[in-house]
């Protein structure tokens, strides 16, 4: 029987969509029936388990799944001895303190002796301890935002992306205490066969993620400015240079980090670059 790496992914929601997208971008083919709880890929030795986000760390810890994609918040809250394989960078959110409108908040010390409702008591307790704040933590599994209105808590600590839900419940975000992204986690005791499959998967994930950080750029440039352009661009090793019919000009191809792109573009234009063409990169490996 073929050895397969078993990966746990959130069954539905934004984290699920982005998790499955990055796997598809790795060239791995599988179905898209949301009713399934388990399925195998068609062209790669991997099997999917579709679970609730907060169940994923425990399934990996128990060895039911070999790896999983989960929010860092769940990983840190459950604090299980698992490997963090990679920060995937998507599904960004923050864990924030929110208080009713009109509450005089002046830092975590303002919560001294108060009741705070949260679904993340472990993370909150750690932050309060660091700030030497003594408050009562009420663990709530859902609908944390309503607790101040019904008299259960004086403040809340909850995940925030836009803050719209807080506002609709008469709350305002006053301090972010923790930031989360999606991460890939793994069981530390994988067999050699499964570790080999994981290495193959990570090679693909790295190539997909690396491509997202770069743009492929092509342009024509007067040869006299080639050294200056090369210094501006940087690139994997050095730009690719092709002679043009006009011997005083050349065509240049290179890779530029997304974060530097506009600065690089302005500097190249100042050197006389023309016909600048920029394209996305689908995959990129060292």
XYZ file of N, CA and C in Angstrom:
858
model
N 0.848 -1.203 0.000
C 0.000 0.000 0.000
C 0.881 1.249 0.000
N 0.539 2.206 -0.833
C 1.341 3.422 -0.955
C 1.295 4.240 0.324
N 2.466 4.680 0.772
C 2.536 5.574 1.925
C 2.056 6.950 1.523
N 1.161 7.514 2.324
C 0.647 8.854 2.071
C 0.827 9.732 3.291
N 1.136 10.970 3.049
C 1.224 11.955 4.116
C -0.188 12.477 4.358
N -0.611 12.478 5.608
C -1.976 12.908 5.937
C -1.944 14.328 6.481
N -2.670 15.241 5.827
C -2.680 16.649 6.219
C -4.074 17.052 6.695
N -4.139 17.733 7.820
C -5.402 18.233 8.367
C -5.577 19.690 7.950
N -6.744 19.991 7.388
C -7.057 21.333 6.901
C -8.439 21.711 7.423
N -8.623 22.992 7.710
C -9.930 23.457 8.178
C -10.998 23.136 7.134
N -12.147 22.661 7.592
C -13.191 22.189 6.678
C -13.801 23.302 5.849
N -13.993 24.483 6.435
C -14.622 25.571 5.693
C -14.109 26.903 6.226
N -14.386 27.978 5.484
C -13.956 29.298 5.921
C -12.749 29.795 5.145
N -12.338 31.027 5.478
C -11.256 31.680 4.745
C -9.933 30.936 4.881
N -9.650 30.414 6.070
C -8.407 29.666 6.259
C -8.394 28.423 5.389
N -9.542 27.764 5.279
C -9.648 26.572 4.442
C -9.378 26.917 2.979
N -10.012 27.974 2.484
C -9.866 28.348 1.075
C -8.415 28.643 0.729
N -7.744 29.395 1.577
C -6.365 29.764 1.275
C -5.407 28.589 1.470
N -5.711 27.715 2.415
C -4.884 26.522 2.612
C -4.941 25.622 1.389
N -6.150 25.398 0.891
C -6.312 24.528 -0.274
C -5.754 25.181 -1.535
N -5.833 26.500 -1.609
C -5.274 27.188 -2.774
C -3.773 26.996 -2.866
N -3.059 27.141 -1.746
C -1.606 27.015 -1.814
C -1.211 25.589 -2.184
N -2.018 24.603 -1.774
C -1.724 23.218 -2.139
C -2.006 22.995 -3.625
N -3.096 23.577 -4.110
C -3.377 23.483 -5.560
C -2.280 24.168 -6.365
N -1.814 25.311 -5.871
C -0.749 26.024 -6.574
C 0.539 25.204 -6.623
N 0.654 24.215 -5.755
C 1.806 23.313 -5.765
C 1.660 22.218 -6.826
N 0.592 22.298 -7.633
C 0.382 21.314 -8.695
C -0.249 20.030 -8.212
N -0.807 20.041 -7.007
C -1.433 18.844 -6.434
C -2.916 18.875 -6.746
N -3.414 17.819 -7.347
C -4.801 17.765 -7.803
C -5.656 16.945 -6.850
N -6.794 17.517 -6.479
C -7.743 16.816 -5.608
C -9.114 17.416 -5.840
N -10.152 16.780 -5.306
C -11.524 17.237 -5.520
C -11.846 18.479 -4.728
N -13.090 18.935 -4.820
C -13.516 20.143 -4.110
C -14.916 19.980 -3.525
N -15.273 18.756 -3.158
C -16.590 18.478 -2.579
C -16.556 18.805 -1.088
N -17.243 19.881 -0.692
C -17.203 20.337 0.703
C -17.853 19.351 1.665
N -18.584 18.372 1.135
C -19.224 17.391 2.016
C -18.254 16.319 2.490
N -17.129 16.188 1.816
C -16.169 15.149 2.186
C -15.436 15.518 3.468
N -15.113 14.527 4.260
C -14.290 14.715 5.450
C -12.883 14.184 5.232
N -12.718 13.392 4.171
C -11.417 12.777 3.874
C -11.332 12.501 2.387
N -10.157 12.801 1.787
C -9.952 12.459 0.389
C -8.465 12.382 0.082
N -8.127 11.743 -1.028
C -6.747 11.591 -1.453
C -6.481 12.440 -2.688
N -5.250 12.936 -2.807
C -4.846 13.657 -4.009
C -4.667 12.659 -5.150
N -4.843 13.162 -6.378
C -4.746 12.296 -7.549
C -3.314 12.054 -7.998
N -2.417 13.038 -7.768
C -1.088 12.976 -8.378
C 0.043 13.223 -7.383
N -0.243 13.060 -6.100
C 0.774 13.259 -5.072
C 0.374 12.424 -3.857
N 1.344 11.799 -3.174
C 1.004 10.903 -2.057
C 0.592 11.663 -0.786
N -0.576 12.294 -0.857
C -1.073 13.056 0.285
C -2.566 12.801 0.449
N -3.006 12.748 1.691
C -4.409 12.526 2.017
C -4.890 13.682 2.888
N -6.102 14.159 2.641
C -6.648 15.305 3.354
C -7.662 14.870 4.408
N -7.581 15.511 5.573
C -8.628 15.409 6.585
C -9.199 16.805 6.763
N -10.513 16.946 6.671
C -11.157 18.255 6.805
C -11.789 18.354 8.191
N -11.248 19.264 9.001
C -11.594 19.340 10.411
C -11.912 20.761 10.835
N -12.373 20.917 12.073
C -12.475 22.246 12.679
C -11.083 22.744 13.016
N -10.891 24.047 12.885
C -9.579 24.652 13.111
C -9.009 24.289 14.474
N -9.829 24.359 15.521
C -9.303 24.114 16.862
C -9.055 22.644 17.160
N -9.495 21.748 16.258
C -9.223 20.314 16.436
C -7.899 19.892 15.797
N -7.374 20.717 14.892
C -6.222 20.302 14.092
C -4.967 20.025 14.929
N -4.562 20.905 15.863
C -3.355 20.591 16.652
C -3.456 19.261 17.393
N -4.612 18.964 17.964
C -4.771 17.708 18.716
C -4.697 16.500 17.790
N -5.288 16.598 16.606
C -5.219 15.476 15.671
C -3.774 15.209 15.249
N -3.007 16.275 15.042
C -1.601 16.093 14.677
C -0.823 15.530 15.861
N -1.078 16.040 17.035
C -0.387 15.558 18.235
C -0.676 14.071 18.477
N -1.919 13.649 18.252
C -2.306 12.254 18.472
C -1.854 11.337 17.342
N -1.300 11.909 16.264
C -0.816 11.089 15.161
C -1.891 10.692 14.170
N -3.115 11.210 14.338
C -4.175 10.929 13.376
C -3.847 11.614 12.050
N -3.312 12.826 12.141
C -2.790 13.537 10.975
C -1.284 13.706 11.160
N -0.564 13.770 10.058
C 0.890 13.946 10.117
C 1.274 15.417 10.189
N 0.564 16.240 9.430
C 0.809 17.677 9.413
C -0.538 18.375 9.377
N -0.535 19.684 9.583
C -1.782 20.422 9.518
C -1.509 21.885 9.207
N -2.523 22.554 8.681
C -2.467 24.005 8.491
C -3.482 24.616 9.445
N -3.013 25.522 10.304
C -3.836 26.019 11.394
C -3.430 27.453 11.709
N -4.321 28.188 12.336
C -3.963 29.513 12.798
C -2.966 29.422 13.946
N -1.974 30.304 13.932
C -0.988 30.305 15.013
C -1.667 30.464 16.372
N -2.775 31.185 16.408
C -3.484 31.384 17.663
C -3.909 30.055 18.292
N -4.400 29.119 17.471
C -4.792 27.805 18.005
C -3.566 27.003 18.421
N -2.511 27.110 17.638
C -1.270 26.402 17.950
C -0.704 26.860 19.296
N -0.623 28.167 19.489
C -0.069 28.690 20.737
C -1.008 28.483 21.918
N -2.306 28.579 21.677
C -3.269 28.402 22.766
C -3.210 26.981 23.319
N -3.114 25.991 22.444
C -3.109 24.600 22.906
C -1.738 24.159 23.398
N -0.686 24.823 22.921
C 0.672 24.632 23.445
C 1.081 23.160 23.491
N 0.872 22.462 22.381
C 1.264 21.057 22.273
C 2.666 20.961 21.680
N 3.422 19.907 22.036
C 4.801 19.769 21.534
C 4.846 19.298 20.078
N 4.560 20.227 19.164
C 4.544 19.945 17.737
C 5.584 20.803 17.033
N 5.947 20.410 15.824
C 6.893 21.189 15.022
C 6.155 22.296 14.273
N 6.697 23.498 14.301
C 6.215 24.546 13.409
C 7.057 24.448 12.147
N 6.437 24.012 11.058
C 7.161 23.751 9.819
C 7.359 25.007 8.978
N 6.321 25.868 8.936
C 6.445 27.069 8.107
C 5.329 28.045 8.438
N 5.696 29.323 8.493
C 4.700 30.388 8.574
C 4.235 30.668 7.154
N 2.958 30.433 6.880
C 2.439 30.565 5.524
C 2.019 31.994 5.190
N 1.897 32.836 6.181
C 1.730 34.267 5.941
C 0.325 34.756 5.648
N -0.641 33.866 5.374
C -1.986 34.339 5.069
C -2.888 34.233 6.296
N -4.147 34.649 6.139
C -5.131 34.654 7.237
C -4.620 35.433 8.451
N -4.130 36.636 8.182
C -3.615 37.468 9.269
C -4.755 38.010 10.127
N -4.576 37.983 11.415
C -5.541 38.570 12.331
C -4.812 38.904 13.624
N -5.506 39.545 14.531
C -4.910 39.936 15.796
C -5.860 39.613 16.942
N -5.292 39.323 18.076
C -6.061 39.096 19.286
C -6.004 40.392 20.076
N -7.175 40.984 20.291
C -7.208 42.324 20.861
C -8.124 42.423 22.068
N -7.797 43.374 22.911
C -8.684 43.755 23.999
C -9.720 44.727 23.436
N -10.985 44.502 23.764
C -12.050 45.415 23.373
C -12.900 45.716 24.595
N -13.339 46.950 24.700
C -14.115 47.398 25.863
C -15.361 48.130 25.383
N -16.370 48.258 26.245
C -17.570 49.019 25.856
C -17.234 50.478 25.581
N -17.989 51.091 24.687
C -17.811 52.514 24.402
C -17.938 53.300 25.711
N -17.036 54.224 25.919
C -17.065 55.021 27.142
C -16.198 54.483 28.259
N -15.697 53.256 28.109
C -14.814 52.683 29.137
C -13.465 53.416 29.092
N -12.990 53.915 30.230
C -11.708 54.642 30.240
C -10.511 53.701 30.232
N -10.034 53.374 29.042
C -8.925 52.421 28.919
C -7.600 53.148 28.776
N -6.638 52.784 29.615
C -5.309 53.413 29.569
C -4.203 52.357 29.629
N -4.434 51.243 28.953
C -3.464 50.156 28.974
C -4.000 48.968 29.761
N -3.255 47.857 29.699
C -3.720 46.628 30.340
C -3.984 46.806 31.834
N -3.299 47.740 32.477
C -3.516 47.981 33.904
C -4.958 48.408 34.187
N -5.637 48.933 33.167
C -7.033 49.337 33.334
C -7.948 48.141 33.575
N -7.452 46.945 33.294
C -8.261 45.730 33.453
C -8.082 45.079 34.816
N -7.307 45.674 35.686
C -7.046 45.123 37.020
C -8.363 44.847 37.748
N -8.517 43.588 38.182
C -9.686 43.188 38.958
C -10.959 43.006 38.164
N -10.915 43.207 36.848
C -12.121 43.093 36.036
C -12.290 41.696 35.445
N -13.454 41.479 34.826
C -13.762 40.199 34.185
C -13.538 40.329 32.675
N -12.775 39.405 32.115
C -12.477 39.439 30.688
C -12.914 38.121 30.059
N -13.768 38.196 29.060
C -14.232 37.002 28.352
C -13.365 36.766 27.123
N -13.021 35.511 26.880
C -12.161 35.189 25.737
C -12.274 33.716 25.378
N -11.948 33.410 24.137
C -11.813 32.014 23.699
C -10.361 31.565 23.754
N -9.472 32.467 24.193
C -8.037 32.175 24.241
C -7.480 32.486 25.635
N -7.914 31.725 26.633
C -7.486 32.018 28.009
C -5.993 31.840 28.225
N -5.373 30.911 27.527
C -3.940 30.677 27.697
C -3.104 31.858 27.238
N -3.385 32.335 26.035
C -2.635 33.478 25.499
C -2.898 34.719 26.340
N -4.174 34.946 26.691
C -4.521 36.128 27.484
C -3.854 36.086 28.852
N -3.898 34.924 29.508
C -3.293 34.811 30.838
C -1.802 35.125 30.797
N -1.133 34.665 29.748
C 0.298 34.930 29.605
C 0.563 36.424 29.456
N -0.239 37.100 28.643
C -0.044 38.538 28.425
C -0.346 39.328 29.694
N -1.388 38.940 30.425
C -1.717 39.639 31.672
C -0.626 39.437 32.715
N -0.086 38.238 32.757
C 0.989 37.963 33.707
C 2.212 38.812 33.402
N 2.545 38.926 32.119
C 3.689 39.752 31.713
C 3.483 41.209 32.117
N 2.228 41.657 32.115
C 1.916 43.048 32.464
C 1.591 43.203 33.947
N 1.727 42.102 34.721
C 1.401 42.071 36.169
C -0.001 42.610 36.428
N -0.946 42.117 35.652
C -2.347 42.493 35.821
C -3.107 41.300 36.375
N -3.842 41.496 37.432
C -4.661 40.456 38.053
C -6.112 40.676 37.637
N -6.580 39.863 36.718
C -7.962 39.969 36.243
C -8.569 38.576 36.195
N -9.898 38.514 36.163
C -10.592 37.225 36.097
C -10.903 36.896 34.637
N -10.458 35.734 34.206
C -10.643 35.314 32.816
C -11.796 34.329 32.728
N -12.750 34.633 31.859
C -13.887 33.752 31.609
C -13.722 33.143 30.219
N -13.563 31.838 30.152
C -13.409 31.172 28.858
C -14.776 30.981 28.216
N -14.928 31.539 27.029
C -16.174 31.470 26.259
C -15.865 30.819 24.923
N -16.666 29.851 24.514
C -16.369 29.128 23.278
C -16.845 29.873 22.033
N -17.775 30.803 22.179
C -18.261 31.539 21.023
C -19.056 32.758 21.447
N -19.340 33.657 20.499
C -20.111 34.877 20.762
C -19.533 35.672 21.929
N -18.222 35.847 21.919
C -17.543 36.576 22.985
C -18.006 38.032 23.038
N -18.329 38.609 21.871
C -18.644 40.037 21.791
C -19.873 40.436 22.597
N -20.776 39.487 22.849
C -22.017 39.840 23.522
C -21.889 39.870 25.040
N -20.797 39.313 25.570
C -20.688 39.124 27.028
C -20.739 40.417 27.850
N -20.139 41.537 27.413
C -20.292 42.756 28.220
C -21.738 43.246 28.262
N -22.470 43.128 27.162
C -23.846 43.630 27.084
C -24.789 42.857 27.998
N -24.481 41.584 28.248
C -25.375 40.783 29.095
C -24.842 40.632 30.513
N -23.772 41.379 30.829
C -23.276 41.407 32.188
C -22.360 40.267 32.594
N -21.883 39.494 31.609
C -20.993 38.376 31.925
C -19.561 38.853 32.133
N -19.154 39.876 31.393
C -17.775 40.357 31.455
C -17.737 41.876 31.340
N -16.613 42.453 31.776
C -16.404 43.895 31.666
C -15.685 44.263 30.369
N -14.926 43.322 29.833
C -14.163 43.524 28.600
C -14.003 42.176 27.933
N -13.521 42.179 26.691
C -13.280 40.919 25.999
C -11.889 40.924 25.384
N -11.423 39.732 25.048
C -10.190 39.555 24.290
C -10.522 38.573 23.178
N -10.517 39.060 21.935
C -10.992 38.231 20.840
C -10.219 38.527 19.569
N -10.326 37.614 18.598
C -9.687 37.815 17.307
C -10.406 38.912 16.533
N -9.627 39.767 15.888
C -10.180 40.891 15.138
C -9.539 40.919 13.758
N -10.353 41.154 12.747
C -9.804 41.386 11.410
C -10.171 42.788 10.943
N -11.481 43.142 10.999
C -11.900 44.480 10.590
C -12.434 45.322 11.742
N -12.953 44.689 12.778
C -13.531 45.424 13.898
C -15.013 45.706 13.745
N -15.619 45.303 12.625
C -17.033 45.579 12.381
C -17.933 44.874 13.394
N -17.599 43.643 13.752
C -18.423 42.898 14.711
C -18.373 43.550 16.085
N -17.209 44.049 16.457
C -17.094 44.739 17.745
C -18.006 45.958 17.770
N -17.936 46.763 16.734
C -18.725 47.994 16.677
C -20.212 47.698 16.755
N -20.643 46.636 16.100
C -22.072 46.295 16.100
C -22.550 45.841 17.469
N -21.619 45.519 18.355
C -21.965 45.108 19.715
C -21.580 46.168 20.754
N -21.349 47.387 20.281
C -21.074 48.481 21.191
C -19.701 48.431 21.832
N -18.736 47.794 21.155
C -17.391 47.657 21.696
C -16.376 48.381 20.812
N -15.254 48.731 21.384
C -14.174 49.312 20.594
C -12.861 48.603 20.926
N -12.087 48.366 19.894
C -10.779 47.735 20.059
C -9.813 48.762 20.643
N -9.134 48.376 21.737
C -8.238 49.339 22.386
C -6.770 48.909 22.372
N -6.501 47.608 22.259
C -5.098 47.186 22.241
C -4.965 45.777 21.663
N -4.105 45.642 20.664
C -3.776 44.319 20.129
C -2.666 43.710 20.984
N -2.883 42.502 21.468
C -1.887 41.874 22.340
C -1.180 40.694 21.675
N -1.638 40.307 20.465
C -1.093 39.093 19.847
C -1.471 39.107 18.370
N -0.552 38.642 17.513
C -0.804 38.597 16.071
C -0.667 37.162 15.569
N -1.549 36.810 14.638
C -1.592 35.427 14.164
C -1.604 35.361 12.644
N -1.006 34.311 12.111
C -1.097 33.972 10.691
C -1.280 32.461 10.605
N -1.548 31.976 9.414
C -1.631 30.530 9.215
C -0.229 29.930 9.230
N -0.087 28.806 9.879
C 1.194 28.101 9.910
C 0.978 26.629 9.577
N 2.025 25.990 9.109
C 1.991 24.549 8.906
C 2.709 23.899 10.074
N 2.039 22.934 10.709
C 2.613 22.239 11.853
C 2.762 20.755 11.531
N 3.633 20.076 12.261
C 3.874 18.668 11.987
C 4.116 17.865 13.249
N 3.837 16.581 13.146
C 4.142 15.654 14.238
C 5.646 15.397 14.234
N 6.303 15.490 15.386
C 7.769 15.339 15.401
C 8.254 13.920 15.122
N 7.367 12.926 15.174
C 7.816 11.542 15.021
C 7.465 10.909 13.696
N 7.520 11.664 12.609
C 7.178 11.104 11.303
C 8.193 10.044 10.875
N 7.691 9.035 10.174
C 8.575 8.002 9.637
C 9.450 8.591 8.536
N 10.512 7.878 8.165
C 11.399 8.349 7.104
C 10.647 8.515 5.793
N 9.697 7.586 5.537
C 8.940 7.662 4.292
C 8.068 8.914 4.247
N 7.408 9.203 5.371
C 6.542 10.385 5.401
C 7.360 11.672 5.448
N 8.508 11.629 6.104
C 9.375 12.802 6.124
C 9.863 13.126 4.709
N 10.114 12.102 3.915
C 10.552 12.317 2.536
C 9.442 12.969 1.708
N 8.192 12.532 1.930
C 7.062 13.145 1.230
C 6.891 14.594 1.678
N 7.050 14.832 2.982
C 6.948 16.193 3.508
C 8.003 17.101 2.875
N 9.206 16.600 2.720
C 10.275 17.394 2.094
C 9.903 17.770 0.663
N 9.300 16.844 -0.056
C 8.858 17.132 -1.421
C 7.762 18.193 -1.426
N 6.837 18.071 -0.480
C 5.760 19.056 -0.382
C 6.310 20.436 -0.033
N 7.236 20.500 0.920
C 7.780 21.785 1.349
C 8.569 22.464 0.235
N 9.220 21.671 -0.610
C 9.923 22.237 -1.759
C 8.936 22.985 -2.645
N 7.764 22.404 -2.854
C 6.747 23.037 -3.690
C 6.147 24.268 -3.002
N 5.854 24.138 -1.713
C 5.279 25.266 -0.974
C 6.248 26.445 -0.975
N 7.524 26.151 -0.743
C 8.536 27.217 -0.746
C 8.587 27.917 -2.101
N 8.489 27.139 -3.180
C 8.558 27.715 -4.523
C 7.352 28.611 -4.795
N 6.178 28.190 -4.353
C 4.966 28.982 -4.545
C 5.034 30.267 -3.731
N 5.437 30.157 -2.469
C 5.496 31.333 -1.607
C 6.575 32.308 -2.057
N 7.691 31.769 -2.501
C 8.786 32.626 -2.962
C 8.368 33.415 -4.203
N 7.600 32.766 -5.060
C 7.139 33.436 -6.280
C 6.234 34.617 -5.948
N 5.455 34.515 -4.898
C 4.547 35.598 -4.510
C 5.306 36.852 -4.091
N 6.543 36.697 -3.686
C 7.332 37.823 -3.185
C 8.134 38.532 -4.273
N 8.059 38.038 -5.510
C 8.901 38.585 -6.578
C 8.093 38.871 -7.845
N 8.636 39.768 -8.672
C 8.110 40.039 -10.005
C 9.224 39.816 -11.022
N 8.842 39.353 -12.202
C 9.789 39.195 -13.296
C 9.721 40.453 -14.141
N 10.854 41.099 -14.373
C 10.883 42.386 -15.048
C 11.803 42.329 -16.268
N 11.329 42.917 -17.380
C 12.093 42.973 -18.633
C 12.030 44.403 -19.165
N 13.139 44.886 -19.705
C 13.160 46.249 -20.226
C 14.358 46.444 -21.154
N 14.299 47.500 -21.948
C 15.418 47.898 -22.795
C 16.162 49.033 -22.109
N 17.506 49.041 -22.278
C 18.322 50.005 -21.538
C 19.559 50.399 -22.354
N 19.950 51.668 -22.305
C 21.234 52.031 -22.920
C 22.368 51.261 -22.237
N 23.253 50.669 -23.021
C 24.319 49.835 -22.461
C 25.189 50.585 -21.454
N 25.339 51.874 -21.644
C 26.214 52.635 -20.755
C 25.719 52.652 -19.310
N 24.427 52.323 -19.110
C 23.868 52.337 -17.752
C 23.656 50.927 -17.190
N 24.217 49.929 -17.858
C 23.962 48.544 -17.472
C 24.466 48.225 -16.066
N 25.667 48.645 -15.732
C 26.209 48.357 -14.397
C 25.370 49.003 -13.302
N 24.913 50.228 -13.563
C 24.079 50.915 -12.579
C 22.748 50.189 -12.400
N 22.168 49.745 -13.519
C 20.889 49.033 -13.453
C 21.036 47.716 -12.703
N 22.140 47.013 -12.948
C 22.375 45.739 -12.268
C 22.477 45.942 -10.764
N 23.122 47.027 -10.358
C 23.261 47.312 -8.926
C 21.906 47.637 -8.305
N 21.050 48.297 -9.043
C 19.722 48.654 -8.542
C 18.837 47.425 -8.403
N 18.865 46.572 -9.428
C 17.962 45.427 -9.471
C 18.345 44.345 -8.468
N 19.635 44.047 -8.398
C 20.032 42.889 -7.598
C 19.658 41.642 -8.368
N 18.782 40.803 -7.782
C 18.323 39.613 -8.503
C 18.901 38.350 -7.907
N 18.551 37.227 -8.489
C 18.981 35.933 -7.973
C 20.498 35.814 -8.028
N 21.115 36.110 -9.160
C 22.574 36.139 -9.284
C 22.963 37.423 -10.005
N 22.591 37.523 -11.273
C 22.808 38.754 -12.024
C 21.773 38.784 -13.140
N 21.448 39.979 -13.663
C 20.448 40.070 -14.729
C 20.892 39.330 -15.988
N 19.905 38.910 -16.770
C 20.168 38.353 -18.092
C 20.172 39.500 -19.091
N 21.224 39.600 -19.895
C 21.384 40.719 -20.826
C 21.468 40.179 -22.251
N 20.660 40.764 -23.153
C 20.622 40.344 -24.547
C 20.891 41.551 -25.452
N 21.822 41.427 -26.416
C 22.098 42.553 -27.333
C 20.876 42.852 -28.198
N 20.716 44.119 -28.573
C 19.674 44.523 -29.509
C 20.302 44.924 -30.840
N 19.472 45.117 -31.855
C 19.970 45.496 -33.168
C 20.733 46.823 -33.082
N 20.208 47.728 -32.275
C 20.931 48.976 -31.993
C 21.998 48.642 -30.952
N 23.255 48.654 -31.358
C 24.331 48.164 -30.501
C 24.538 48.992 -29.232
N 23.948 50.164 -29.183
C 24.096 50.986 -27.982
C 23.053 50.639 -26.904
N 22.145 49.716 -27.256
C 21.086 49.312 -26.334
C 21.148 47.811 -26.078
N 20.527 47.389 -24.974
C 20.427 45.958 -24.652
C 19.081 45.700 -23.980
N 18.678 44.440 -23.995
C 17.469 44.019 -23.285
C 17.897 43.344 -21.991
N 17.228 43.676 -20.894
C 17.594 43.158 -19.572
C 16.402 42.417 -18.976
N 16.672 41.264 -18.382
C 15.642 40.485 -17.695
C 16.148 40.154 -16.294
N 15.283 40.294 -15.313
C 15.696 39.981 -13.947
C 14.470 39.769 -13.066
N 14.743 39.515 -11.798
C 13.707 39.285 -10.798
C 13.853 40.345 -9.716
N 12.723 40.939 -9.320
C 12.738 42.012 -8.336
C 11.750 41.677 -7.220
N 12.164 41.929 -5.982
C 11.263 41.723 -4.857
C 10.064 42.658 -4.959
N 8.891 42.125 -4.662
C 7.660 42.913 -4.706
C 7.764 44.178 -3.856
N 8.356 44.051 -2.682
C 8.447 45.173 -1.753
C 9.334 46.307 -2.284
N 10.239 45.980 -3.235
C 11.152 46.972 -3.788
C 10.739 47.452 -5.172
N 9.695 46.869 -5.717
C 9.406 47.045 -7.137
C 9.260 48.511 -7.554
N 8.457 49.303 -6.857
C 8.192 50.670 -7.313
C 9.432 51.543 -7.215
N 10.228 51.341 -6.165
C 11.479 52.098 -6.071
C 12.415 51.743 -7.225
N 12.507 50.448 -7.522
C 13.356 49.990 -8.629
C 12.857 50.561 -9.951
N 11.544 50.539 -10.146
C 10.971 51.053 -11.392
C 11.338 52.525 -11.603
N 11.207 53.327 -10.559
C 11.529 54.752 -10.662
C 13.010 54.961 -11.014
N 13.881 54.176 -10.392
C 15.314 54.331 -10.642
C 15.690 53.887 -12.053
N 15.048 52.833 -12.544
C 15.323 52.375 -13.903
C 14.846 53.405 -14.934
N 13.690 53.995 -14.677
C 13.197 55.034 -15.585
C 14.178 56.208 -15.629
N 14.758 56.531 -14.471
C 15.717 57.636 -14.408
C 16.984 57.328 -15.209
N 17.297 56.035 -15.386
C 18.468 55.633 -16.174
C 18.159 55.545 -17.667
N 16.888 55.753 -18.037
C 16.518 55.709 -19.443
C 15.912 54.401 -19.900
N 15.531 53.536 -18.959
C 14.913 52.257 -19.331
C 13.601 52.505 -20.071
N 13.356 51.686 -21.091
C 12.138 51.800 -21.888
C 11.500 50.430 -22.073
N 10.225 50.422 -22.445
C 9.527 49.172 -22.735
C 9.525 48.228 -21.547
N 9.308 48.771 -20.373
C 9.373 47.960 -19.149
C 8.144 47.043 -19.067
N 8.387 45.761 -18.958
C 7.337 44.759 -18.865
C 7.482 43.994 -17.555
N 6.390 43.887 -16.817
C 6.414 43.216 -15.520
C 5.390 42.093 -15.521
N 5.786 40.909 -15.083
C 4.876 39.781 -15.017
C 4.989 39.090 -13.662
N 3.886 38.437 -13.279
C 3.889 37.642 -12.045
C 4.679 36.372 -12.268
N 5.204 35.815 -11.184
C 5.954 34.553 -11.236
C 5.098 33.475 -10.594
N 4.901 32.378 -11.276
C 4.031 31.321 -10.753
C 4.761 30.445 -9.743
N 5.983 30.036 -10.063
C 6.799 29.214 -9.151
C 8.236 29.745 -9.188
N 8.948 29.601 -8.064
C 10.316 30.095 -8.035
C 11.100 29.312 -6.992
N 12.158 28.642 -7.415
C 13.004 27.855 -6.520
C 14.449 28.258 -6.691
N 15.251 28.093 -5.638
C 16.682 28.391 -5.711
C 17.383 27.396 -6.625
